[in-house]
PDB file of C-alpha atoms in Angstrom:
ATOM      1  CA  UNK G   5      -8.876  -2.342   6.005  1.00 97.00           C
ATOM      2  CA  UNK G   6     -11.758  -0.105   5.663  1.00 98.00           C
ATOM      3  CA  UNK G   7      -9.706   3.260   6.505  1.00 98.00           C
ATOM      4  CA  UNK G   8      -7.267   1.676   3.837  1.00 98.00           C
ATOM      5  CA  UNK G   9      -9.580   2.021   1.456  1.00 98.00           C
ATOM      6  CA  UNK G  10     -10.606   5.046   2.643  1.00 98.00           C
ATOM      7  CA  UNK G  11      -7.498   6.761   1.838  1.00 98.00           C
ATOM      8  CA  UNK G  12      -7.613   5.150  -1.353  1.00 98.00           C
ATOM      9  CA  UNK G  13     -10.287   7.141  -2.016  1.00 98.00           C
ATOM     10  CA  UNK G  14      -8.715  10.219  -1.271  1.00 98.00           C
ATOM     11  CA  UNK G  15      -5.804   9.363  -3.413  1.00 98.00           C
ATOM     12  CA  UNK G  16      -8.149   8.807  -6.385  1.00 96.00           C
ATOM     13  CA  UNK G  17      -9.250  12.423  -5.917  1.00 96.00           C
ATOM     14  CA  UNK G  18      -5.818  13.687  -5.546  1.00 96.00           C
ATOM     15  CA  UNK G  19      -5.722  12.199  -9.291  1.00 95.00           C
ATOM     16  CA  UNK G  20      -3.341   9.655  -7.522  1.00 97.00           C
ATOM     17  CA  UNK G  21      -3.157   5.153  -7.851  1.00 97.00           C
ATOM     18  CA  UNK G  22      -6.142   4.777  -5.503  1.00 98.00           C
ATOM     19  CA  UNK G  23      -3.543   2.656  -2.358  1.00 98.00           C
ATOM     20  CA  UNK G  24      -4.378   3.304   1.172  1.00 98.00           C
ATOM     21  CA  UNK G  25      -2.289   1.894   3.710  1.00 98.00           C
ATOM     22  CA  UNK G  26      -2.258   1.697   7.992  1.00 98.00           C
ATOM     23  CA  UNK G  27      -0.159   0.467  10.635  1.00 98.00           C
ATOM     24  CA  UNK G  28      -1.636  -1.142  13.085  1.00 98.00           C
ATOM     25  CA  UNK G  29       0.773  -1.581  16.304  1.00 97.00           C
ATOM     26  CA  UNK G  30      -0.727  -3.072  19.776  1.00 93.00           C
ATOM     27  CA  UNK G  31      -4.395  -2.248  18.631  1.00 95.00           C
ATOM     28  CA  UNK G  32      -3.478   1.771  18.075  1.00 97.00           C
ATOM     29  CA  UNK G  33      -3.289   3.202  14.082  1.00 98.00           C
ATOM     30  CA  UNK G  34       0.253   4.498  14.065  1.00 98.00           C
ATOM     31  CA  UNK G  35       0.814   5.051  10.137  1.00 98.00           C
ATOM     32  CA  UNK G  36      -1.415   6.065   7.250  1.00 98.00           C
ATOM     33  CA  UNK G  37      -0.515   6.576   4.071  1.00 98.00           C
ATOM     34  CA  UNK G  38      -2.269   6.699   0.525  1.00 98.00           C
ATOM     35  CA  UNK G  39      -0.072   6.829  -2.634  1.00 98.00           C
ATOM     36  CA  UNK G  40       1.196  10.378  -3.209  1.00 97.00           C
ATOM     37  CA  UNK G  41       3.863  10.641  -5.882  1.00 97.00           C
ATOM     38  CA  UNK G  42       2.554  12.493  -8.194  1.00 95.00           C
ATOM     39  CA  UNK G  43       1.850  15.459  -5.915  1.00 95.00           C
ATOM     40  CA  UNK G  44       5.287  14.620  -3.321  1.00 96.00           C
ATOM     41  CA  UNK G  45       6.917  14.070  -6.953  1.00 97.00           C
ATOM     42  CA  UNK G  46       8.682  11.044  -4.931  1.00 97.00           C
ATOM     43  CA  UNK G  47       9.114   7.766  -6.299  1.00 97.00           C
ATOM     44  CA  UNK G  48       9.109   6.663  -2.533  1.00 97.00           C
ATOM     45  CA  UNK G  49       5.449   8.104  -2.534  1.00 98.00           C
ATOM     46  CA  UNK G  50       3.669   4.538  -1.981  1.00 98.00           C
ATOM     47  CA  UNK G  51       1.073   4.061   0.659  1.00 98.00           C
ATOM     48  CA  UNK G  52       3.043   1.945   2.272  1.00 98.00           C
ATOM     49  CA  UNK G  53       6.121   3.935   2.569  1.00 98.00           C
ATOM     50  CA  UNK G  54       3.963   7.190   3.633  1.00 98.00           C
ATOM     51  CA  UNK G  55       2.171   4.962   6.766  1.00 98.00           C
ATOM     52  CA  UNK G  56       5.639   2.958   7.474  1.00 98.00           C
ATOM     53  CA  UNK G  57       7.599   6.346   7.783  1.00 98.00           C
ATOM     54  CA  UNK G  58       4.028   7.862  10.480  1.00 98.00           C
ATOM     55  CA  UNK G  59       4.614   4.821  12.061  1.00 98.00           C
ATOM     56  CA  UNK G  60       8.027   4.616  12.525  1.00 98.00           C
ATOM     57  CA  UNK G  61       8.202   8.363  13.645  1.00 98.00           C
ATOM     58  CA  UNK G  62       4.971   7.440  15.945  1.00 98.00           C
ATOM     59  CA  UNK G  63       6.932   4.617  17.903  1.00 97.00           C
ATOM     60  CA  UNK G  64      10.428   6.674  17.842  1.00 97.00           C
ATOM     61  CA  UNK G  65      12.386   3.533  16.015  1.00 97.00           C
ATOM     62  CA  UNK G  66      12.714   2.455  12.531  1.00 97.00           C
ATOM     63  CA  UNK G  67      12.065  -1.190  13.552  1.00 97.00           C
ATOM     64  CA  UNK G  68       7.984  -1.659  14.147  1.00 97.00           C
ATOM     65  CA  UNK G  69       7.224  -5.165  15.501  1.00 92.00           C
ATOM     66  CA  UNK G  70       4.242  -6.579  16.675  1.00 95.00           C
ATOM     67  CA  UNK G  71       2.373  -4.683  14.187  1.00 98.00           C
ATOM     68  CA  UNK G  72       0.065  -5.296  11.227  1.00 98.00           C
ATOM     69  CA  UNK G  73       0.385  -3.296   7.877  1.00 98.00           C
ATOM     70  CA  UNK G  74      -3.052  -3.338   6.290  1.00 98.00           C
ATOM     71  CA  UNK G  75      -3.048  -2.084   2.171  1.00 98.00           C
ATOM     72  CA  UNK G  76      -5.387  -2.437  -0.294  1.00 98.00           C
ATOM     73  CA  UNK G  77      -3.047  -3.346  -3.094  1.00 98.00           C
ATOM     74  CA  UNK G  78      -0.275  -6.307  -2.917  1.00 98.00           C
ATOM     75  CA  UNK G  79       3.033  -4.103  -1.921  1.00 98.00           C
ATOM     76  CA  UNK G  80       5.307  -4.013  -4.588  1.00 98.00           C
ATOM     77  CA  UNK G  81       9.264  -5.049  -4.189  1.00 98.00           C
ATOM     78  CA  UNK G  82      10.184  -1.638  -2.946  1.00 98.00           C
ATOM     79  CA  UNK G  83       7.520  -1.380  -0.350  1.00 98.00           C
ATOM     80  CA  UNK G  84       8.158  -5.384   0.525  1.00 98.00           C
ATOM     81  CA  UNK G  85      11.774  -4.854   1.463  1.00 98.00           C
ATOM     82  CA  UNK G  86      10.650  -1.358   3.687  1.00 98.00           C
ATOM     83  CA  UNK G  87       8.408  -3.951   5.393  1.00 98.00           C
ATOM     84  CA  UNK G  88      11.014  -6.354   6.144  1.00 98.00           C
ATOM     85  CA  UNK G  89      13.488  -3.710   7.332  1.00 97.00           C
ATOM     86  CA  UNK G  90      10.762  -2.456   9.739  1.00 98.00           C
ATOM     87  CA  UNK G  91      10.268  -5.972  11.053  1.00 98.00           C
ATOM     88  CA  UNK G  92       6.318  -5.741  10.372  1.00 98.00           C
ATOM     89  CA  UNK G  93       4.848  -8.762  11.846  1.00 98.00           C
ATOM     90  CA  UNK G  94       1.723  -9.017   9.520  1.00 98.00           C
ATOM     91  CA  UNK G  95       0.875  -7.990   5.957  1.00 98.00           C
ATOM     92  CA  UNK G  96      -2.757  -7.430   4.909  1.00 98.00           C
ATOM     93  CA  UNK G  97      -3.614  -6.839   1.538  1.00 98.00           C
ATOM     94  CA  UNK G  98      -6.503  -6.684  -0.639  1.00 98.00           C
ATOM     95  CA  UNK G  99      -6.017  -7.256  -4.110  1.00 98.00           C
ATOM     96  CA  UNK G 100      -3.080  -8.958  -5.905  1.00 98.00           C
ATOM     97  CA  UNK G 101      -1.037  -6.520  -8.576  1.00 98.00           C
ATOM     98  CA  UNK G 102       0.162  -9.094 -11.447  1.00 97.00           C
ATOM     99  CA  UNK G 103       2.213  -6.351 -13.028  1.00 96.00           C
ATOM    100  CA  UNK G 104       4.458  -5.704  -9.872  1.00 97.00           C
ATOM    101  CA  UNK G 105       3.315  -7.482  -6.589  1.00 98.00           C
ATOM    102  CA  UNK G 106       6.180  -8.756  -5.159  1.00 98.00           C
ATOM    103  CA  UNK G 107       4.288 -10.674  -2.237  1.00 98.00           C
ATOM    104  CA  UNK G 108       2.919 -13.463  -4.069  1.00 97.00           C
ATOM    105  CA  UNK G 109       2.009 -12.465  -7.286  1.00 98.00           C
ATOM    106  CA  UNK G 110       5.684 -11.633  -8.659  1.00 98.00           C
ATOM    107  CA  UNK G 111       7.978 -12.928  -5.768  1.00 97.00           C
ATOM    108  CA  UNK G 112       7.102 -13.930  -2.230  1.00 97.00           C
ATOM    109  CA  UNK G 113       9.566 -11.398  -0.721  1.00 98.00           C
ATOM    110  CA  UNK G 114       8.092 -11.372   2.557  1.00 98.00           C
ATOM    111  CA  UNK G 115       8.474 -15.043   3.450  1.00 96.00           C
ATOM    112  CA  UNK G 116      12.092 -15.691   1.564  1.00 96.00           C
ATOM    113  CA  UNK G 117      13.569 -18.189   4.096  1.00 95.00           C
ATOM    114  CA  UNK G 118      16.831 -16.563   3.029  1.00 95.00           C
ATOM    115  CA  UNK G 119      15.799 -13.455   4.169  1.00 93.00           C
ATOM    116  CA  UNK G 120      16.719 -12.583   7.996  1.00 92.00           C
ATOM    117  CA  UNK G 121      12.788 -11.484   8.689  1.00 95.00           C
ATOM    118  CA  UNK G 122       9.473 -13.261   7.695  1.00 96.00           C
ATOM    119  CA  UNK G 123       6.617 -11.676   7.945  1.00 98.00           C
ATOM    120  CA  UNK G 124       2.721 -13.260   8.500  1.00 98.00           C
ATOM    121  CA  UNK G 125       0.754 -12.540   4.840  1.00 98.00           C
ATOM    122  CA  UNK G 126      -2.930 -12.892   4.638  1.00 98.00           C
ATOM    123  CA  UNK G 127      -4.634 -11.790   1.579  1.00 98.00           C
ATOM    124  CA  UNK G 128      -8.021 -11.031  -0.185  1.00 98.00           C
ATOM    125  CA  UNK G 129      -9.306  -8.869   2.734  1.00 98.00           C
ATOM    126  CA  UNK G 130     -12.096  -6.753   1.442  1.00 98.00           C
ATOM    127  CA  UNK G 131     -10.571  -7.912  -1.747  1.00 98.00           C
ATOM    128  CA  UNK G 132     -13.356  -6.642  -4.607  1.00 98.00           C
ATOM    129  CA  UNK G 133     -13.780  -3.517  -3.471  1.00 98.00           C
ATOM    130  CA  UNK G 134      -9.995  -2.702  -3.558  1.00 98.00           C
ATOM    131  CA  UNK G 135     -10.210  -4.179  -7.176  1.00 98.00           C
ATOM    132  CA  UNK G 136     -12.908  -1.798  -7.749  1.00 98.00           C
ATOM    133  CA  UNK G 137     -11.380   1.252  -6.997  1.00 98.00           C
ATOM    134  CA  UNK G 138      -8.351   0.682  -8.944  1.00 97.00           C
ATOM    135  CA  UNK G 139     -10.166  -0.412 -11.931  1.00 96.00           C
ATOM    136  CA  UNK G 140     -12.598   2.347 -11.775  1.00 96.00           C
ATOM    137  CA  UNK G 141      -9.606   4.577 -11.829  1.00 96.00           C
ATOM    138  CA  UNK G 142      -7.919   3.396 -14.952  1.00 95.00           C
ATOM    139  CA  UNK G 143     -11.269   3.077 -16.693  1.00 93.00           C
ATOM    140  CA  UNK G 144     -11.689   6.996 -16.185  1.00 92.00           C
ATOM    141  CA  UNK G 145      -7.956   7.919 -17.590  1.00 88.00           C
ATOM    142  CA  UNK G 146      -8.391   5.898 -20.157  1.00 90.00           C
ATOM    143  CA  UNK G 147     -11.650   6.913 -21.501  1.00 89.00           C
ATOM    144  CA  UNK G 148     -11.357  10.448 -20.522  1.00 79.00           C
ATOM    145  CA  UNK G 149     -14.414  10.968 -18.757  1.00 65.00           C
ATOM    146  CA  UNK G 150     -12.496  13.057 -15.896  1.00 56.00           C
ATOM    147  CA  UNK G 151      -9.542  15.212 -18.005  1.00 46.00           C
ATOM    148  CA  UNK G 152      -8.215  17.051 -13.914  1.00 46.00           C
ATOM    149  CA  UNK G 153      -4.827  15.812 -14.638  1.00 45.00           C
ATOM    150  CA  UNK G 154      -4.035  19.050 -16.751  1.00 43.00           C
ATOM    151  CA  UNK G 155      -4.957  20.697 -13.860  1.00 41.00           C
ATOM    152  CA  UNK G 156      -2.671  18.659 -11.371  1.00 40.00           C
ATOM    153  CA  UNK G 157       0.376  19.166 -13.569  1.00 37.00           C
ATOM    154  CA  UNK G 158      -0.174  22.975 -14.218  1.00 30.00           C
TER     155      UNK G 158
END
């Protein structure tokens, strides 16, 4: 969880939603991912999807079981039904997202009994200090203090 939040750190300099994300698969890290659509410009561009798509390509299948998917942010319903197609065994997350988690703060995608997968969630891993970095984030775009986005977009 601690590289996840790692990478979220990386996407908060990348003027990016401060996610990180790894796949963990028989005790190897076979994904990583941090948010990246504002530089991909890819709606896809979640941490999640970035790691699932390493890992995937790491293991040479689209199907990754017997692994763990650590994140730092609740996955939201896109990223939820990439982890059930990729038959993730575990989901570790840090922080719930009330606007759009769709693990158990929205929906509880990831353990529908009328889905044909279920996967393992545990949450509140390292829990405040994923908070942390998302709200210092949204504290500095909305006060202004760091103004790099011009610089991203030109």
């Amino acid at each position: 969880m601690r590289i996840a939040l790692e990478l979220a750190a990386e996407a908060a300099q990348a003027n990016e939603v401060p996610v990180g994300a790894i796949v963990v698969s028989e005790g190897q890290i076979v994904g990583r991912g941090r948010n990246d659509r504002q530089q991909s410009h890819d709606p896809s561009g979640h941490a999640e999807i970035v790691a699932l798509r390493q890992a995937a390509t790491a293991v040479g299948a689209w199907r990754i079981p017997k692994s763990t998917l650590y994140v730092t942010l609740e996955p939201c319903l896109m990223c939820a039904g990439a982890i059930l197609q990729a038959r993730i065994e575990r989901v570790v997350f840090g922080c719930r997202d009330p606007k759009s988690g769709a693990v158990r703060s929205l929906y509880a995608a990831l353990e529908d009994p009328r889905a044909n997968h279920r996967v393992q969630v545990i949450e509140g891993v390292l829990e405040e200090e994923s908070r942390e970095i998302l709200q210092a984030f949204f504290t500095r775009l909305r006060t202004g203090v760091d103004k790099t986005d011009k610089d991203v977009d030109s």
